[in-house]
CSV table of C-alpha atoms in Angstrom, one decimal:
chain,number,residue,atom,x,y,z
A,1197,MET,CA,31.0,2.1,-22.1
A,1198,SER,CA,33.6,2.0,-19.7
A,1199,ARG,CA,36.5,0.5,-20.0
A,1200,THR,CA,38.1,-1.3,-16.8
A,1201,THR,CA,41.9,-2.2,-17.1
A,1202,PRO,CA,42.7,-5.8,-15.7
A,1203,ASN,CA,44.4,-5.9,-12.4
A,1204,LEU,CA,48.0,-7.2,-13.2
A,1205,SER,CA,49.2,-6.7,-9.8
A,1206,LYS,CA,51.1,-9.5,-8.8
A,1207,HIS,CA,50.5,-9.3,-5.2
A,1208,ASN,CA,46.7,-10.4,-5.3
A,1209,ALA,CA,47.1,-12.8,-8.2
A,1210,ARG,CA,47.7,-16.5,-6.4
A,1211,PRO,CA,48.3,-19.5,-8.8
A,1212,ALA,CA,45.6,-22.5,-8.2
A,1213,HIS,CA,48.9,-24.8,-7.8
A,1214,SER,CA,50.1,-22.7,-5.0
A,1215,GLN,CA,49.0,-24.9,-1.7
A,1216,SER,CA,49.4,-28.2,-3.2
A,1217,ASN,CA,53.6,-26.6,-4.1
A,1218,LEU,CA,53.4,-25.6,-0.3
A,1219,THR,CA,52.5,-30.0,0.2
A,1220,ILE,CA,55.1,-30.9,-1.8
A,1221,LYS,CA,57.6,-28.6,-0.6
A,1222,LEU,CA,56.3,-29.8,3.0
A,1223,ALA,CA,56.7,-33.6,2.1
A,1224,ARG,CA,60.5,-32.8,1.6
A,1225,TYR,CA,61.3,-31.7,4.9
A,1226,VAL,CA,59.2,-34.4,6.5
A,1227,GLY,CA,61.4,-36.2,4.9
A,1228,TYR,CA,64.1,-34.8,6.4
A,1229,PHE,CA,62.7,-34.7,9.8
A,1230,ALA,CA,62.5,-38.5,9.5
A,1231,ILE,CA,66.1,-39.3,8.4
A,1232,GLY,CA,67.6,-37.2,10.8
A,1233,TYR,CA,65.3,-39.0,13.8
A,1234,VAL,CA,66.2,-42.5,12.2
A,1235,LEU,CA,70.4,-41.2,12.4
A,1236,ALA,CA,69.8,-39.9,15.8
A,1237,SER,CA,68.4,-43.2,17.4
A,1238,THR,CA,70.6,-45.0,15.5
A,1239,LEU,CA,73.5,-43.1,17.3
A,1240,PHE,CA,71.5,-43.4,20.6
A,1241,MET,CA,71.0,-47.6,20.2
A,1242,MET,CA,75.3,-47.4,19.7
A,1243,ILE,CA,75.5,-45.2,22.5
A,1244,GLN,CA,73.0,-47.8,24.6
A,1245,THR,CA,75.0,-50.3,24.2
A,1246,LYS,CA,77.7,-49.0,26.5
A,1247,VAL,CA,75.5,-46.4,29.0
A,1248,ALA,CA,72.3,-46.8,30.0
A,1249,LEU,CA,70.1,-43.7,28.7
A,1250,ASN,CA,66.8,-42.9,29.6
A,1251,SER,CA,64.3,-44.1,27.1
A,1252,GLN,CA,62.1,-40.5,26.8
A,1253,LEU,CA,64.9,-38.6,27.2
A,1254,VAL,CA,66.5,-40.1,24.1
A,1255,THR,CA,63.2,-39.8,22.1
A,1256,ALA,CA,63.0,-36.6,22.9
A,1257,LEU,CA,66.5,-35.9,21.9
A,1258,SER,CA,66.0,-37.8,18.5
A,1259,ILE,CA,63.3,-36.1,17.6
A,1260,PHE,CA,64.8,-32.6,18.4
A,1261,LEU,CA,67.8,-34.0,16.0
A,1262,GLY,CA,65.0,-34.5,13.4
A,1263,ALA,CA,63.3,-31.4,14.1
A,1264,TYR,CA,66.9,-29.4,13.7
A,1265,ILE,CA,67.7,-30.8,10.4
A,1266,ALA,CA,64.1,-30.6,8.7
A,1267,VAL,CA,64.1,-26.8,9.9
A,1268,ASN,CA,67.7,-25.9,8.6
A,1269,LYS,CA,67.3,-27.2,5.4
A,1270,PHE,CA,63.9,-25.3,5.5
A,1271,ILE,CA,65.5,-22.0,6.3
A,1272,LYS,CA,68.6,-22.8,3.7
A,1273,HIS,CA,66.0,-23.5,0.7
A,1274,GLN,CA,63.6,-21.1,1.3
A,1275,GLN,CA,65.5,-18.2,2.6
A,1276,ARG,CA,62.5,-17.7,5.4
A,1277,ALA,CA,61.3,-19.1,8.7
A,1278,LEU,CA,58.5,-21.7,8.4
A,1279,ASN,CA,55.2,-20.0,9.5
A,1280,ARG,CA,52.9,-21.5,11.9
A,1281,GLU,CA,50.5,-23.8,9.5
A,1282,GLU,CA,54.1,-24.9,8.3
A,1283,ILE,CA,55.3,-25.5,11.7
A,1284,ASN,CA,51.8,-27.5,12.2
A,1285,ARG,CA,51.9,-29.8,9.2
A,1286,LEU,CA,55.9,-30.3,9.8
A,1287,MET,CA,55.0,-31.7,13.2
A,1288,PHE,CA,52.1,-33.6,12.3
A,1289,GLY,CA,54.0,-34.9,9.7
A,1290,GLY,CA,57.3,-35.9,11.0
A,1291,ILE,CA,55.2,-37.6,14.3
A,1292,LEU,CA,53.4,-39.5,11.7
A,1293,VAL,CA,56.4,-40.6,9.9
A,1294,VAL,CA,58.1,-41.5,13.4
A,1295,TRP,CA,55.6,-43.8,14.8
A,1296,LEU,CA,55.3,-45.2,11.1
A,1297,LEU,CA,58.6,-45.9,11.4
A,1298,THR,CA,58.0,-47.4,15.0
A,1299,ALA,CA,54.9,-49.6,13.9
A,1300,ILE,CA,57.5,-51.0,10.9
A,1301,TYR,CA,60.1,-51.7,13.6
A,1302,PHE,CA,58.2,-53.2,15.8
A,1303,SER,CA,56.4,-55.9,13.3
A,1304,ALA,CA,59.6,-56.8,12.0
A,1305,LEU,CA,60.4,-57.5,15.9
A,1306,TRP,CA,57.3,-59.3,16.1
A,1307,VAL,CA,58.1,-61.7,12.9
A,1308,TRP,CA,61.9,-62.3,13.1
A,1309,LEU,CA,62.7,-62.1,16.9
A,1310,PHE,CA,59.7,-63.3,18.5
A,1311,ASP,CA,59.5,-67.0,18.5
A,1312,ASP,CA,55.5,-68.2,19.1
A,1313,ALA,CA,55.7,-68.5,23.0
A,1314,ASN,CA,56.9,-65.1,23.3
A,1315,ARG,CA,53.8,-63.9,21.3
A,1316,GLU,CA,51.8,-65.7,23.2
A,1317,VAL,CA,52.9,-64.4,26.6
A,1318,LEU,CA,53.3,-60.8,25.3
A,1319,ILE,CA,49.3,-61.4,23.8
A,1320,GLU,CA,48.5,-62.5,27.4
A,1321,MET,CA,50.1,-60.5,29.2
A,1322,THR,CA,48.3,-57.5,27.1
A,1323,LEU,CA,45.1,-58.9,27.6
A,1324,GLN,CA,45.3,-59.4,31.2
A,1325,GLN,CA,46.3,-55.7,31.9
A,1326,PRO,CA,45.9,-53.8,28.8
A,1327,LEU,CA,46.3,-50.3,30.8
A,1328,PRO,CA,49.5,-49.9,31.6
A,1329,LEU,CA,50.2,-50.4,27.7
A,1330,VAL,CA,47.8,-48.4,26.7
A,1331,SER,CA,49.1,-45.5,29.3
A,1332,ALA,CA,52.5,-45.7,27.6
A,1333,LEU,CA,51.4,-45.3,24.5
A,1334,VAL,CA,49.4,-42.1,25.3
A,1335,MET,CA,52.3,-40.9,27.3
A,1336,ILE,CA,55.0,-41.3,24.2
A,1337,LEU,CA,52.5,-39.6,22.1
A,1338,VAL,CA,52.1,-37.1,23.9
A,1339,LEU,CA,56.2,-36.5,24.5
A,1340,THR,CA,56.6,-36.8,20.8
A,1341,LEU,CA,54.4,-34.5,19.9
A,1342,VAL,CA,54.9,-32.2,22.4
A,1343,SER,CA,58.8,-32.5,22.0
A,1344,ALA,CA,58.3,-32.1,18.0
A,1345,ARG,CA,56.1,-28.9,18.4
A,1346,ILE,CA,59.2,-27.6,21.0
A,1347,SER,CA,61.8,-28.0,18.9
A,1348,ILE,CA,60.8,-26.9,15.6
A,1349,TRP,CA,58.8,-23.7,17.2
A,1350,ALA,CA,62.4,-22.9,19.0
A,1351,LEU,CA,64.6,-23.9,16.1
A,1352,ASN,CA,62.7,-22.2,13.5
A,1353,ARG,CA,63.3,-19.1,16.1
A,1354,LEU,CA,66.5,-19.2,16.5
A,1355,LEU,CA,67.8,-19.9,12.8
A,1356,ASP,CA,65.1,-17.4,11.3
A,1357,PRO,CA,67.5,-15.3,9.0
A,1358,GLN,CA,65.3,-12.1,9.4
A,1359,ARG,CA,66.0,-12.4,13.8
A,1360,LYS,CA,69.8,-12.7,13.0
A,1361,MET,CA,69.8,-9.5,10.8
A,1362,SER,CA,68.1,-7.6,13.8
C-alpha cells in the first residue's frame, strides 16, 4: 500500500469563489467608469453652453475620461494591468451602465420636460421615418463600444506598472 502525499502547492489550488470575487471587484470599477462618464458629461454640458461641440466627440471624450478613472483605480488597487477578460467585462459593463443612465435621462426628459403635444409630435415623427432614428442609435452604440474598447485598451497599456519599469 503506497502512500501519496497531498499536493500543497498554492499555485495549482484555486478557490471556488475566485470567479465571483473577480466579478465583485470589477463591479466597483464599472462604477468608477460610470462616475467618470457622468462627471465628464456634466463638464461637457457646461462647456457646451458657451461653445458648440460635436456630440460624438463629447461622447467619445466622456467615455475616455470614464475609462481613465476606472483603469487608473484598478491599476492602483490591484498593482497590475487588466487582462483581456477583465478589459471585455469592464467595457461591456461600463457601456451597459452608460446606456442605462442615458435611458433614465431620456425617460426623465420624456416625463418631466415634454408636454402631450411634444410627445405626440415625436411619436408621429418616429413612426413616419424610423430608419434615421434606428441608424442613429446603432451608430452611437458602435461609437460607444469602439471608443470604450480603444480607451480601456490604450490606457491599460499606458498605465501598466510592468511596462513603466522596463
